[in-house]
Amino acid sequence: MTYTDPESRPEGAGYDLADLVCHELRRAGLPAYVELPGMPKQPGVWVEVNDEGEYARGVYVRWSAPELAETGLQAVTDRQNPAAPEWKRYTEVVVIMQTALVGILRLAGFSVVKAEEVDDVAEGDVYVHAGTPS
């Protein structure tokens, strides 16, 4: 796990929420990281602070499986087939993890929705509304 000194990250209340989300996901046994510019992607859960627009201060949560994603994308590219089984497997894992993340975070008291409910291009992600868990 990569440690990021809170003093070296951007300012904003969204980062406090991101830290809380990561903490709860780690308690559930999942590797979780707050996404920062230049940080290398690792397998696990990435939490991205949303600091713009109507849903500012909330966070996007996404499952990252770089090896599985790369294999799926390579199969689609090599075969020119968007229905390649490797890609289908990757997308199904993303949906399974999205469901699990929603459940884990709701159990912890967060206000959570599938991200496509707030951003139609964030399919597969989870969105945690600003505020602390109840």
mmCIF file of N, CA and C in Angstrom:
data_model
loop_
_atom_site.group_PDB
_atom_site.id
_atom_site.type_symbol
_atom_site.label_atom_id
_atom_site.label_comp_id
_atom_site.label_asym_id
_atom_site.label_seq_id
_atom_site.Cartn_x
_atom_site.Cartn_y
_atom_site.Cartn_z
ATOM 1 N N MET A 1 0.840 -1.159 0.000
ATOM 2 C CA MET A 1 0.000 0.000 0.000
ATOM 3 C C MET A 1 0.897 1.238 0.000
ATOM 4 N N THR A 2 0.503 2.227 -0.762
ATOM 5 C CA THR A 2 1.261 3.465 -0.834
ATOM 6 C C THR A 2 0.689 4.462 0.158
ATOM 7 N N TYR A 3 1.547 5.027 0.996
ATOM 8 C CA TYR A 3 1.106 6.032 1.945
ATOM 9 C C TYR A 3 1.276 7.406 1.323
ATOM 10 N N THR A 4 0.271 8.231 1.447
ATOM 11 C CA THR A 4 0.352 9.604 0.978
ATOM 12 C C THR A 4 0.154 10.516 2.173
ATOM 13 N N ASP A 5 1.102 11.365 2.418
ATOM 14 C CA ASP A 5 1.021 12.319 3.512
ATOM 15 C C ASP A 5 -0.141 13.270 3.243
ATOM 16 N N PRO A 6 -1.116 13.357 4.161
ATOM 17 C CA PRO A 6 -2.258 14.255 3.935
ATOM 18 C C PRO A 6 -1.847 15.694 3.680
ATOM 19 N N GLU A 7 -0.691 16.105 4.177
ATOM 20 C CA GLU A 7 -0.230 17.481 3.960
ATOM 21 C C GLU A 7 0.175 17.733 2.510
ATOM 22 N N SER A 8 0.485 16.669 1.759
ATOM 23 C CA SER A 8 0.971 16.852 0.394
ATOM 24 C C SER A 8 -0.125 16.710 -0.657
ATOM 25 N N ARG A 9 -1.337 16.432 -0.235
ATOM 26 C CA ARG A 9 -2.426 16.275 -1.198
ATOM 27 C C ARG A 9 -3.178 17.591 -1.344
ATOM 28 N N PRO A 10 -4.014 17.694 -2.395
ATOM 29 C CA PRO A 10 -4.800 18.918 -2.565
ATOM 30 C C PRO A 10 -5.742 19.143 -1.386
ATOM 31 N N GLU A 11 -6.122 20.400 -1.199
ATOM 32 C CA GLU A 11 -7.046 20.765 -0.119
ATOM 33 C C GLU A 11 -8.466 20.384 -0.505
ATOM 34 N N GLY A 12 -9.321 20.217 0.473
ATOM 35 C CA GLY A 12 -10.730 20.043 0.195
ATOM 36 C C GLY A 12 -11.385 19.016 1.087
ATOM 37 N N ALA A 13 -12.637 19.270 1.401
ATOM 38 C CA ALA A 13 -13.398 18.375 2.268
ATOM 39 C C ALA A 13 -13.590 17.013 1.629
ATOM 40 N N GLY A 14 -13.560 16.953 0.315
ATOM 41 C CA GLY A 14 -13.724 15.677 -0.366
ATOM 42 C C GLY A 14 -12.660 14.674 0.032
ATOM 43 N N TYR A 15 -11.477 15.158 0.380
ATOM 44 C CA TYR A 15 -10.401 14.251 0.768
ATOM 45 C C TYR A 15 -10.650 13.637 2.141
ATOM 46 N N ASP A 16 -11.338 14.344 3.017
ATOM 47 C CA ASP A 16 -11.716 13.757 4.298
ATOM 48 C C ASP A 16 -12.691 12.601 4.072
ATOM 49 N N LEU A 17 -13.661 12.809 3.186
ATOM 50 C CA LEU A 17 -14.610 11.758 2.848
ATOM 51 C C LEU A 17 -13.884 10.592 2.178
ATOM 52 N N ALA A 18 -12.961 10.886 1.278
ATOM 53 C CA ALA A 18 -12.204 9.830 0.602
ATOM 54 C C ALA A 18 -11.438 8.981 1.615
ATOM 55 N N ASP A 19 -10.841 9.629 2.608
ATOM 56 C CA ASP A 19 -10.121 8.895 3.655
ATOM 57 C C ASP A 19 -11.065 7.983 4.437
ATOM 58 N N LEU A 20 -12.255 8.483 4.771
ATOM 59 C CA LEU A 20 -13.228 7.674 5.504
ATOM 60 C C LEU A 20 -13.670 6.469 4.676
ATOM 61 N N VAL A 21 -13.925 6.693 3.392
ATOM 62 C CA VAL A 21 -14.331 5.612 2.495
ATOM 63 C C VAL A 21 -13.228 4.556 2.412
ATOM 64 N N CYS A 22 -11.986 4.995 2.216
ATOM 65 C CA CYS A 22 -10.866 4.055 2.158
ATOM 66 C C CYS A 22 -10.747 3.261 3.453
ATOM 67 N N HIS A 23 -10.906 3.941 4.565
ATOM 68 C CA HIS A 23 -10.808 3.273 5.867
ATOM 69 C C HIS A 23 -11.841 2.145 5.971
ATOM 70 N N GLU A 24 -13.077 2.431 5.596
ATOM 71 C CA GLU A 24 -14.135 1.419 5.695
ATOM 72 C C GLU A 24 -13.891 0.262 4.730
ATOM 73 N N LEU A 25 -13.399 0.570 3.535
ATOM 74 C CA LEU A 25 -13.119 -0.503 2.575
ATOM 75 C C LEU A 25 -11.966 -1.374 3.051
ATOM 76 N N ARG A 26 -10.964 -0.768 3.659
ATOM 77 C CA ARG A 26 -9.849 -1.546 4.220
ATOM 78 C C ARG A 26 -10.323 -2.421 5.373
ATOM 79 N N ARG A 27 -11.227 -1.888 6.191
ATOM 80 C CA ARG A 27 -11.799 -2.686 7.286
ATOM 81 C C ARG A 27 -12.511 -3.914 6.751
ATOM 82 N N ALA A 28 -13.071 -3.798 5.538
ATOM 83 C CA ALA A 28 -13.767 -4.917 4.908
ATOM 84 C C ALA A 28 -12.793 -5.843 4.167
ATOM 85 N N GLY A 29 -11.499 -5.513 4.199
ATOM 86 C CA GLY A 29 -10.496 -6.383 3.597
ATOM 87 C C GLY A 29 -10.093 -6.043 2.181
ATOM 88 N N LEU A 30 -10.540 -4.901 1.688
ATOM 89 C CA LEU A 30 -10.201 -4.509 0.321
ATOM 90 C C LEU A 30 -9.067 -3.487 0.319
ATOM 91 N N PRO A 31 -8.094 -3.643 -0.575
ATOM 92 C CA PRO A 31 -7.083 -2.593 -0.705
ATOM 93 C C PRO A 31 -7.743 -1.358 -1.301
ATOM 94 N N ALA A 32 -7.569 -0.215 -0.667
ATOM 95 C CA ALA A 32 -8.234 1.012 -1.121
ATOM 96 C C ALA A 32 -7.261 2.175 -1.045
ATOM 97 N N TYR A 33 -7.313 3.045 -2.046
ATOM 98 C CA TYR A 33 -6.376 4.148 -2.192
ATOM 99 C C TYR A 33 -7.107 5.404 -2.619
ATOM 100 N N VAL A 34 -6.693 6.548 -2.107
ATOM 101 C CA VAL A 34 -7.195 7.824 -2.611
ATOM 102 C C VAL A 34 -6.386 8.140 -3.852
ATOM 103 N N GLU A 35 -7.078 8.375 -4.960
ATOM 104 C CA GLU A 35 -6.415 8.643 -6.233
ATOM 105 C C GLU A 35 -5.827 10.050 -6.239
ATOM 106 N N LEU A 36 -4.548 10.136 -6.534
ATOM 107 C CA LEU A 36 -3.840 11.403 -6.623
ATOM 108 C C LEU A 36 -3.109 11.470 -7.955
ATOM 109 N N PRO A 37 -2.891 12.659 -8.504
ATOM 110 C CA PRO A 37 -2.178 12.777 -9.780
ATOM 111 C C PRO A 37 -0.798 12.120 -9.701
ATOM 112 N N GLY A 38 -0.460 11.348 -10.723
ATOM 113 C CA GLY A 38 0.849 10.732 -10.825
ATOM 114 C C GLY A 38 1.024 9.447 -10.033
ATOM 115 N N MET A 39 0.010 9.059 -9.282
ATOM 116 C CA MET A 39 0.111 7.840 -8.481
ATOM 117 C C MET A 39 -0.110 6.634 -9.395
ATOM 118 N N PRO A 40 0.791 5.642 -9.365
ATOM 119 C CA PRO A 40 0.622 4.479 -10.247
ATOM 120 C C PRO A 40 -0.596 3.651 -9.848
ATOM 121 N N LYS A 41 -1.269 3.100 -10.845
ATOM 122 C CA LYS A 41 -2.452 2.273 -10.601
ATOM 123 C C LYS A 41 -2.036 0.939 -10.000
ATOM 124 N N GLN A 42 -2.762 0.519 -8.990
ATOM 125 C CA GLN A 42 -2.571 -0.769 -8.353
ATOM 126 C C GLN A 42 -3.921 -1.462 -8.334
ATOM 127 N N PRO A 43 -3.921 -2.779 -8.239
ATOM 128 C CA PRO A 43 -5.207 -3.468 -8.105
ATOM 129 C C PRO A 43 -5.886 -3.070 -6.805
ATOM 130 N N GLY A 44 -7.176 -3.003 -6.830
ATOM 131 C CA GLY A 44 -7.941 -2.668 -5.633
ATOM 132 C C GLY A 44 -8.958 -1.592 -5.917
ATOM 133 N N VAL A 45 -9.311 -0.854 -4.886
ATOM 134 C CA VAL A 45 -10.335 0.175 -4.995
ATOM 135 C C VAL A 45 -9.672 1.549 -5.027
ATOM 136 N N TRP A 46 -10.067 2.343 -6.007
ATOM 137 C CA TRP A 46 -9.566 3.716 -6.152
ATOM 138 C C TRP A 46 -10.688 4.672 -5.814
ATOM 139 N N VAL A 47 -10.374 5.637 -4.971
ATOM 140 C CA VAL A 47 -11.356 6.628 -4.549
ATOM 141 C C VAL A 47 -10.904 7.978 -5.095
ATOM 142 N N GLU A 48 -11.758 8.579 -5.913
ATOM 143 C CA GLU A 48 -11.431 9.852 -6.573
ATOM 144 C C GLU A 48 -12.345 10.954 -6.068
ATOM 145 N N VAL A 49 -11.760 12.024 -5.605
ATOM 146 C CA VAL A 49 -12.530 13.164 -5.117
ATOM 147 C C VAL A 49 -13.126 13.913 -6.304
ATOM 148 N N ASN A 50 -14.410 14.217 -6.205
ATOM 149 C CA ASN A 50 -15.090 15.001 -7.221
ATOM 150 C C ASN A 50 -15.222 16.422 -6.679
ATOM 151 N N ASP A 51 -14.505 17.367 -7.287
ATOM 152 C CA ASP A 51 -14.533 18.731 -6.764
ATOM 153 C C ASP A 51 -15.166 19.729 -7.726
ATOM 154 N N GLU A 52 -15.964 19.221 -8.679
ATOM 155 C CA GLU A 52 -16.613 20.109 -9.642
ATOM 156 C C GLU A 52 -18.079 19.748 -9.807
ATOM 157 N N GLY A 53 -18.862 20.738 -10.181
ATOM 158 C CA GLY A 53 -20.244 20.522 -10.571
ATOM 159 C C GLY A 53 -21.206 20.296 -9.428
ATOM 160 N N GLU A 54 -22.364 19.806 -9.806
ATOM 161 C CA GLU A 54 -23.484 19.629 -8.891
ATOM 162 C C GLU A 54 -23.162 18.684 -7.730
ATOM 163 N N TYR A 55 -22.321 17.685 -7.972
ATOM 164 C CA TYR A 55 -22.027 16.684 -6.954
ATOM 165 C C TYR A 55 -20.647 16.870 -6.334
ATOM 166 N N ALA A 56 -20.154 18.093 -6.323
ATOM 167 C CA ALA A 56 -18.836 18.386 -5.757
ATOM 168 C C ALA A 56 -18.773 17.940 -4.300
ATOM 169 N N ARG A 57 -17.591 17.540 -3.887
ATOM 170 C CA ARG A 57 -17.253 17.089 -2.545
ATOM 171 C C ARG A 57 -17.608 15.636 -2.295
ATOM 172 N N GLY A 58 -18.308 14.999 -3.208
ATOM 173 C CA GLY A 58 -18.522 13.564 -3.087
ATOM 174 C C GLY A 58 -17.318 12.841 -3.678
ATOM 175 N N VAL A 59 -17.351 11.513 -3.658
ATOM 176 C CA VAL A 59 -16.245 10.753 -4.227
ATOM 177 C C VAL A 59 -16.760 9.647 -5.136
ATOM 178 N N TYR A 60 -15.974 9.387 -6.183
ATOM 179 C CA TYR A 60 -16.210 8.238 -7.046
ATOM 180 C C TYR A 60 -15.343 7.102 -6.534
ATOM 181 N N VAL A 61 -15.900 5.910 -6.534
ATOM 182 C CA VAL A 61 -15.194 4.724 -6.072
ATOM 183 C C VAL A 61 -15.217 3.729 -7.228
ATOM 184 N N ARG A 62 -14.032 3.223 -7.603
ATOM 185 C CA ARG A 62 -13.995 2.288 -8.730
ATOM 186 C C ARG A 62 -13.077 1.119 -8.415
ATOM 187 N N TRP A 63 -13.489 -0.036 -8.875
ATOM 188 C CA TRP A 63 -12.686 -1.234 -8.743
ATOM 189 C C TRP A 63 -11.654 -1.229 -9.859
ATOM 190 N N SER A 64 -10.418 -1.515 -9.504
ATOM 191 C CA SER A 64 -9.331 -1.540 -10.481
ATOM 192 C C SER A 64 -8.712 -2.932 -10.507
ATOM 193 N N ALA A 65 -8.768 -3.545 -11.665
ATOM 194 C CA ALA A 65 -8.127 -4.837 -11.898
ATOM 195 C C ALA A 65 -7.318 -4.689 -13.189
ATOM 196 N N PRO A 66 -6.164 -4.002 -13.120
ATOM 197 C CA PRO A 66 -5.425 -3.643 -14.327
ATOM 198 C C PRO A 66 -5.075 -4.828 -15.231
ATOM 199 N N GLU A 67 -4.680 -5.943 -14.645
ATOM 200 C CA GLU A 67 -4.302 -7.105 -15.465
ATOM 201 C C GLU A 67 -5.505 -7.654 -16.219
ATOM 202 N N LEU A 68 -6.624 -7.781 -15.543
ATOM 203 C CA LEU A 68 -7.845 -8.278 -16.172
ATOM 204 C C LEU A 68 -8.329 -7.303 -17.241
ATOM 205 N N ALA A 69 -8.266 -6.002 -16.957
ATOM 206 C CA ALA A 69 -8.692 -4.987 -17.928
ATOM 207 C C ALA A 69 -7.802 -5.013 -19.167
ATOM 208 N N GLU A 70 -6.501 -5.096 -18.963
ATOM 209 C CA GLU A 70 -5.580 -5.097 -20.105
ATOM 210 C C GLU A 70 -5.783 -6.328 -20.985
ATOM 211 N N THR A 71 -5.983 -7.480 -20.357
ATOM 212 C CA THR A 71 -6.237 -8.709 -21.120
ATOM 213 C C THR A 71 -7.507 -8.570 -21.943
ATOM 214 N N GLY A 72 -8.557 -8.030 -21.336
ATOM 215 C CA GLY A 72 -9.822 -7.844 -22.048
ATOM 216 C C GLY A 72 -9.707 -6.857 -23.184
ATOM 217 N N LEU A 73 -9.057 -5.732 -22.927
ATOM 218 C CA LEU A 73 -8.889 -4.718 -23.969
ATOM 219 C C LEU A 73 -8.032 -5.233 -25.112
ATOM 220 N N GLN A 74 -6.986 -5.974 -24.772
ATOM 221 C CA GLN A 74 -6.123 -6.546 -25.811
ATOM 222 C C GLN A 74 -6.895 -7.524 -26.693
ATOM 223 N N ALA A 75 -7.759 -8.341 -26.098
ATOM 224 C CA ALA A 75 -8.569 -9.289 -26.860
ATOM 225 C C ALA A 75 -9.514 -8.559 -27.814
ATOM 226 N N VAL A 76 -10.130 -7.486 -27.322
ATOM 227 C CA VAL A 76 -11.033 -6.699 -28.173
ATOM 228 C C VAL A 76 -10.257 -6.094 -29.335
ATOM 229 N N THR A 77 -9.092 -5.544 -29.051
ATOM 230 C CA THR A 77 -8.275 -4.894 -30.078
ATOM 231 C C THR A 77 -7.760 -5.905 -31.098
ATOM 232 N N ASP A 78 -7.198 -7.005 -30.622
ATOM 233 C CA ASP A 78 -6.626 -8.014 -31.517
ATOM 234 C C ASP A 78 -7.666 -8.626 -32.436
ATOM 235 N N ARG A 79 -8.832 -8.898 -31.899
ATOM 236 C CA ARG A 79 -9.873 -9.594 -32.676
ATOM 237 C C ARG A 79 -10.883 -8.637 -33.306
ATOM 238 N N GLN A 80 -10.765 -7.338 -32.991
ATOM 239 C CA GLN A 80 -11.756 -6.365 -33.461
ATOM 240 C C GLN A 80 -13.170 -6.846 -33.124
ATOM 241 N N ASN A 81 -13.307 -7.349 -31.893
ATOM 242 C CA ASN A 81 -14.570 -7.917 -31.453
ATOM 243 C C ASN A 81 -14.914 -7.382 -30.063
ATOM 244 N N PRO A 82 -15.872 -6.439 -29.995
ATOM 245 C CA PRO A 82 -16.228 -5.877 -28.688
ATOM 246 C C PRO A 82 -16.897 -6.886 -27.752
ATOM 247 N N ALA A 83 -17.236 -8.068 -28.258
ATOM 248 C CA ALA A 83 -17.857 -9.091 -27.421
ATOM 249 C C ALA A 83 -16.866 -10.192 -27.044
ATOM 250 N N ALA A 84 -15.583 -9.899 -27.129
ATOM 251 C CA ALA A 84 -14.570 -10.901 -26.769
ATOM 252 C C ALA A 84 -14.821 -11.413 -25.354
ATOM 253 N N PRO A 85 -14.711 -12.720 -25.132
ATOM 254 C CA PRO A 85 -14.976 -13.283 -23.796
ATOM 255 C C PRO A 85 -14.114 -12.675 -22.691
ATOM 256 N N GLU A 86 -12.891 -12.320 -23.003
ATOM 257 C CA GLU A 86 -12.014 -11.720 -22.003
ATOM 258 C C GLU A 86 -12.530 -10.353 -21.553
ATOM 259 N N TRP A 87 -13.060 -9.588 -22.507
ATOM 260 C CA TRP A 87 -13.631 -8.288 -22.173
ATOM 261 C C TRP A 87 -14.922 -8.463 -21.381
ATOM 262 N N LYS A 88 -15.723 -9.440 -21.795
ATOM 263 C CA LYS A 88 -16.976 -9.714 -21.090
ATOM 264 C C LYS A 88 -16.688 -10.101 -19.638
ATOM 265 N N ARG A 89 -15.662 -10.906 -19.441
ATOM 266 C CA ARG A 89 -15.298 -11.298 -18.070
ATOM 267 C C ARG A 89 -14.931 -10.062 -17.246
ATOM 268 N N TYR A 90 -14.119 -9.195 -17.818
ATOM 269 C CA TYR A 90 -13.722 -7.979 -17.110
ATOM 270 C C TYR A 90 -14.948 -7.140 -16.743
ATOM 271 N N THR A 91 -15.832 -6.897 -17.690
ATOM 272 C CA THR A 91 -16.997 -6.048 -17.411
ATOM 273 C C THR A 91 -17.924 -6.691 -16.379
ATOM 274 N N GLU A 92 -18.019 -8.016 -16.387
ATOM 275 C CA GLU A 92 -18.847 -8.688 -15.387
ATOM 276 C C GLU A 92 -18.232 -8.569 -13.994
ATOM 277 N N VAL A 93 -16.908 -8.655 -13.896
ATOM 278 C CA VAL A 93 -16.240 -8.476 -12.605
ATOM 279 C C VAL A 93 -16.495 -7.061 -12.090
ATOM 280 N N VAL A 94 -16.437 -6.066 -12.973
ATOM 281 C CA VAL A 94 -16.678 -4.677 -12.567
ATOM 282 C C VAL A 94 -18.089 -4.531 -11.986
ATOM 283 N N VAL A 95 -19.082 -5.143 -12.617
ATOM 284 C CA VAL A 95 -20.461 -5.060 -12.132
ATOM 285 C C VAL A 95 -20.603 -5.765 -10.779
ATOM 286 N N ILE A 96 -19.978 -6.926 -10.632
ATOM 287 C CA ILE A 96 -20.020 -7.648 -9.353
ATOM 288 C C ILE A 96 -19.389 -6.802 -8.255
ATOM 289 N N MET A 97 -18.239 -6.197 -8.547
ATOM 290 C CA MET A 97 -17.561 -5.380 -7.542
ATOM 291 C C MET A 97 -18.340 -4.102 -7.238
ATOM 292 N N GLN A 98 -18.997 -3.529 -8.250
ATOM 293 C CA GLN A 98 -19.816 -2.342 -8.009
ATOM 294 C C GLN A 98 -20.910 -2.672 -7.000
ATOM 295 N N THR A 99 -21.569 -3.795 -7.181
ATOM 296 C CA THR A 99 -22.625 -4.217 -6.259
ATOM 297 C C THR A 99 -22.062 -4.424 -4.854
ATOM 298 N N ALA A 100 -20.904 -5.071 -4.774
ATOM 299 C CA ALA A 100 -20.275 -5.304 -3.466
ATOM 300 C C ALA A 100 -19.886 -3.988 -2.792
ATOM 301 N N LEU A 101 -19.312 -3.060 -3.554
ATOM 302 C CA LEU A 101 -18.899 -1.776 -2.984
ATOM 303 C C LEU A 101 -20.093 -0.983 -2.473
ATOM 304 N N VAL A 102 -21.179 -0.970 -3.235
ATOM 305 C CA VAL A 102 -22.395 -0.291 -2.785
ATOM 306 C C VAL A 102 -22.847 -0.890 -1.452
ATOM 307 N N GLY A 103 -22.904 -2.200 -1.369
ATOM 308 C CA GLY A 103 -23.357 -2.857 -0.153
ATOM 309 C C GLY A 103 -22.456 -2.585 1.042
ATOM 310 N N ILE A 104 -21.148 -2.698 0.846
ATOM 311 C CA ILE A 104 -20.186 -2.471 1.935
ATOM 312 C C ILE A 104 -20.293 -1.043 2.454
ATOM 313 N N LEU A 105 -20.348 -0.084 1.537
ATOM 314 C CA LEU A 105 -20.374 1.322 1.952
ATOM 315 C C LEU A 105 -21.715 1.714 2.572
ATOM 316 N N ARG A 106 -22.804 1.151 2.088
ATOM 317 C CA ARG A 106 -24.103 1.429 2.724
ATOM 318 C C ARG A 106 -24.142 0.858 4.137
ATOM 319 N N LEU A 107 -23.595 -0.341 4.326
ATOM 320 C CA LEU A 107 -23.541 -0.923 5.668
ATOM 321 C C LEU A 107 -22.753 -0.041 6.625
ATOM 322 N N ALA A 108 -21.770 0.677 6.097
ATOM 323 C CA ALA A 108 -20.957 1.577 6.921
ATOM 324 C C ALA A 108 -21.645 2.919 7.153
ATOM 325 N N GLY A 109 -22.815 3.140 6.531
ATOM 326 C CA GLY A 109 -23.588 4.353 6.777
ATOM 327 C C GLY A 109 -23.437 5.446 5.747
ATOM 328 N N PHE A 110 -22.736 5.168 4.655
ATOM 329 C CA PHE A 110 -22.569 6.188 3.614
ATOM 330 C C PHE A 110 -23.795 6.251 2.716
ATOM 331 N N SER A 111 -24.035 7.418 2.125
ATOM 332 C CA SER A 111 -25.071 7.600 1.112
ATOM 333 C C SER A 111 -24.430 7.277 -0.231
ATOM 334 N N VAL A 112 -24.802 6.140 -0.805
ATOM 335 C CA VAL A 112 -24.110 5.583 -1.972
ATOM 336 C C VAL A 112 -25.106 5.238 -3.073
ATOM 337 N N VAL A 113 -24.713 5.498 -4.318
ATOM 338 C CA VAL A 113 -25.492 5.075 -5.479
ATOM 339 C C VAL A 113 -24.536 4.557 -6.551
ATOM 340 N N LYS A 114 -25.076 3.805 -7.491
ATOM 341 C CA LYS A 114 -24.279 3.462 -8.668
ATOM 342 C C LYS A 114 -23.974 4.779 -9.370
ATOM 343 N N ALA A 115 -22.746 4.972 -9.768
ATOM 344 C CA ALA A 115 -22.313 6.279 -10.277
ATOM 345 C C ALA A 115 -23.052 6.712 -11.536
ATOM 346 N N GLU A 116 -23.528 5.776 -12.324
ATOM 347 C CA GLU A 116 -24.248 6.185 -13.535
ATOM 348 C C GLU A 116 -25.538 6.941 -13.213
ATOM 349 N N GLU A 117 -25.985 6.905 -11.958
ATOM 350 C CA GLU A 117 -27.149 7.690 -11.546
ATOM 351 C C GLU A 117 -26.828 9.179 -11.442
ATOM 352 N N VAL A 118 -25.548 9.522 -11.264
ATOM 353 C CA VAL A 118 -25.158 10.931 -11.167
ATOM 354 C C VAL A 118 -24.274 11.370 -12.340
ATOM 355 N N ASP A 119 -23.723 10.416 -13.077
ATOM 356 C CA ASP A 119 -22.821 10.724 -14.188
ATOM 357 C C ASP A 119 -22.900 9.580 -15.190
ATOM 358 N N ASP A 120 -23.540 9.814 -16.333
ATOM 359 C CA ASP A 120 -23.779 8.719 -17.272
ATOM 360 C C ASP A 120 -22.518 8.127 -17.904
ATOM 361 N N VAL A 121 -21.369 8.729 -17.724
ATOM 362 C CA VAL A 121 -20.140 8.148 -18.255
ATOM 363 C C VAL A 121 -19.340 7.410 -17.177
ATOM 364 N N ALA A 122 -19.870 7.296 -15.989
ATOM 365 C CA ALA A 122 -19.157 6.648 -14.888
ATOM 366 C C ALA A 122 -19.676 5.235 -14.640
ATOM 367 N N GLU A 123 -20.103 4.572 -15.688
ATOM 368 C CA GLU A 123 -20.665 3.233 -15.560
ATOM 369 C C GLU A 123 -19.679 2.290 -14.883
ATOM 370 N N GLY A 124 -20.163 1.551 -13.905
ATOM 371 C CA GLY A 124 -19.341 0.602 -13.175
ATOM 372 C C GLY A 124 -18.761 1.167 -11.896
ATOM 373 N N ASP A 125 -18.750 2.487 -11.770
ATOM 374 C CA ASP A 125 -18.242 3.120 -10.559
ATOM 375 C C ASP A 125 -19.363 3.239 -9.527
ATOM 376 N N VAL A 126 -18.987 3.679 -8.348
ATOM 377 C CA VAL A 126 -19.910 3.955 -7.254
ATOM 378 C C VAL A 126 -19.722 5.404 -6.874
ATOM 379 N N TYR A 127 -20.800 6.082 -6.483
ATOM 380 C CA TYR A 127 -20.682 7.470 -6.058
ATOM 381 C C TYR A 127 -21.118 7.580 -4.602
ATOM 382 N N VAL A 128 -20.260 8.167 -3.772
ATOM 383 C CA VAL A 128 -20.571 8.411 -2.369
ATOM 384 C C VAL A 128 -20.830 9.902 -2.229
ATOM 385 N N HIS A 129 -22.054 10.240 -1.787
ATOM 386 C CA HIS A 129 -22.427 11.638 -1.613
ATOM 387 C C HIS A 129 -21.646 12.256 -0.461
ATOM 388 N N ALA A 130 -21.435 13.561 -0.547
ATOM 389 C CA ALA A 130 -20.707 14.297 0.490
ATOM 390 C C ALA A 130 -21.404 14.129 1.832
ATOM 391 N N GLY A 131 -20.622 14.162 2.864
ATOM 392 C CA GLY A 131 -21.125 14.001 4.224
ATOM 393 C C GLY A 131 -20.508 12.779 4.862
ATOM 394 N N THR A 132 -20.654 12.676 6.138
ATOM 395 C CA THR A 132 -20.080 11.540 6.849
ATOM 396 C C THR A 132 -21.124 10.489 7.084
ATOM 397 N N PRO A 133 -20.698 9.262 7.322
ATOM 398 C CA PRO A 133 -21.681 8.210 7.563
ATOM 399 C C PRO A 133 -22.474 8.469 8.836
ATOM 400 N N SER A 134 -23.695 7.991 8.830
ATOM 401 C CA SER A 134 -24.554 8.174 10.005
ATOM 402 C C SER A 134 -24.239 7.133 11.053
#
